[in-house]
């Protein structure tokens, strides 16, 4: 009897080891097991190619969403024919609102009349969180250092390709920005990342931002939170239009 029981136990064990995986496999081969129904992504429609949940930062009519970067006074750039244009010496402008991770659409145009060369031809810039510059420059047949040409993350990442249109033509940047994360000791624990599409061409593919944009020296990483979008006055009459942003926080 004792031997029979042991044999029975063995058979039961073997049966269990064989059958359980079959039951388990039957479970995970059902397509429903890996379907996610909740939450359901909300609907975002677009009108004139602008997502309905976008915040309009410039619609061609006024600079109400902007102010001077340094004096916090009324932005002094010229608004004309649906575009805003840098007025040399009036300084950078920045949004009144602060932003973190975002999707930013900006259209820009360097002057049709070509003067100077290198960094002095149609220079401006789009700064995410007031610190991280996507370079705006007339880089159409205008050689400069690669990590300073249009579409570079200035002094950090050269663009994958040169997608620039000739001077005087409108171009677009679609920027996907993931904000950096700092801990309670003010240390950066997750870097920022950027993807940039210029005129429909990927020129930055999820690149890591090493820190602040610096003309001289290495990037720095002071702690900060959500901050304004800044457009640069580099002395050239660069124009902008159709600027909108979607928060991704
Ligand atoms: Mg610049």
mmCIF file of C-alpha atoms and ligand atoms in Angstrom, residues 123-125 133 135-136 232 234, ligand 1:
data_model
loop_
_atom_site.group_PDB
_atom_site.id
_atom_site.type_symbol
_atom_site.label_atom_id
_atom_site.label_comp_id
_atom_site.label_asym_id
_atom_site.label_seq_id
_atom_site.Cartn_x
_atom_site.Cartn_y
_atom_site.Cartn_z
ATOM 1 C CA UNK A 123 21.014 84.204 -35.850
ATOM 2 C CA UNK A 124 18.311 83.773 -33.242
ATOM 3 C CA UNK A 125 17.255 80.828 -31.119
ATOM 4 C CA UNK A 133 18.807 76.504 -27.105
ATOM 5 C CA UNK A 135 19.733 77.254 -32.755
ATOM 6 C CA UNK A 136 18.021 79.395 -35.371
ATOM 7 C CA UNK A 232 16.716 85.247 -28.836
ATOM 8 C CA UNK A 234 21.049 88.081 -31.605
HETATM 9 MG MG1 LIG B 1 21.315 81.673 -31.475
#
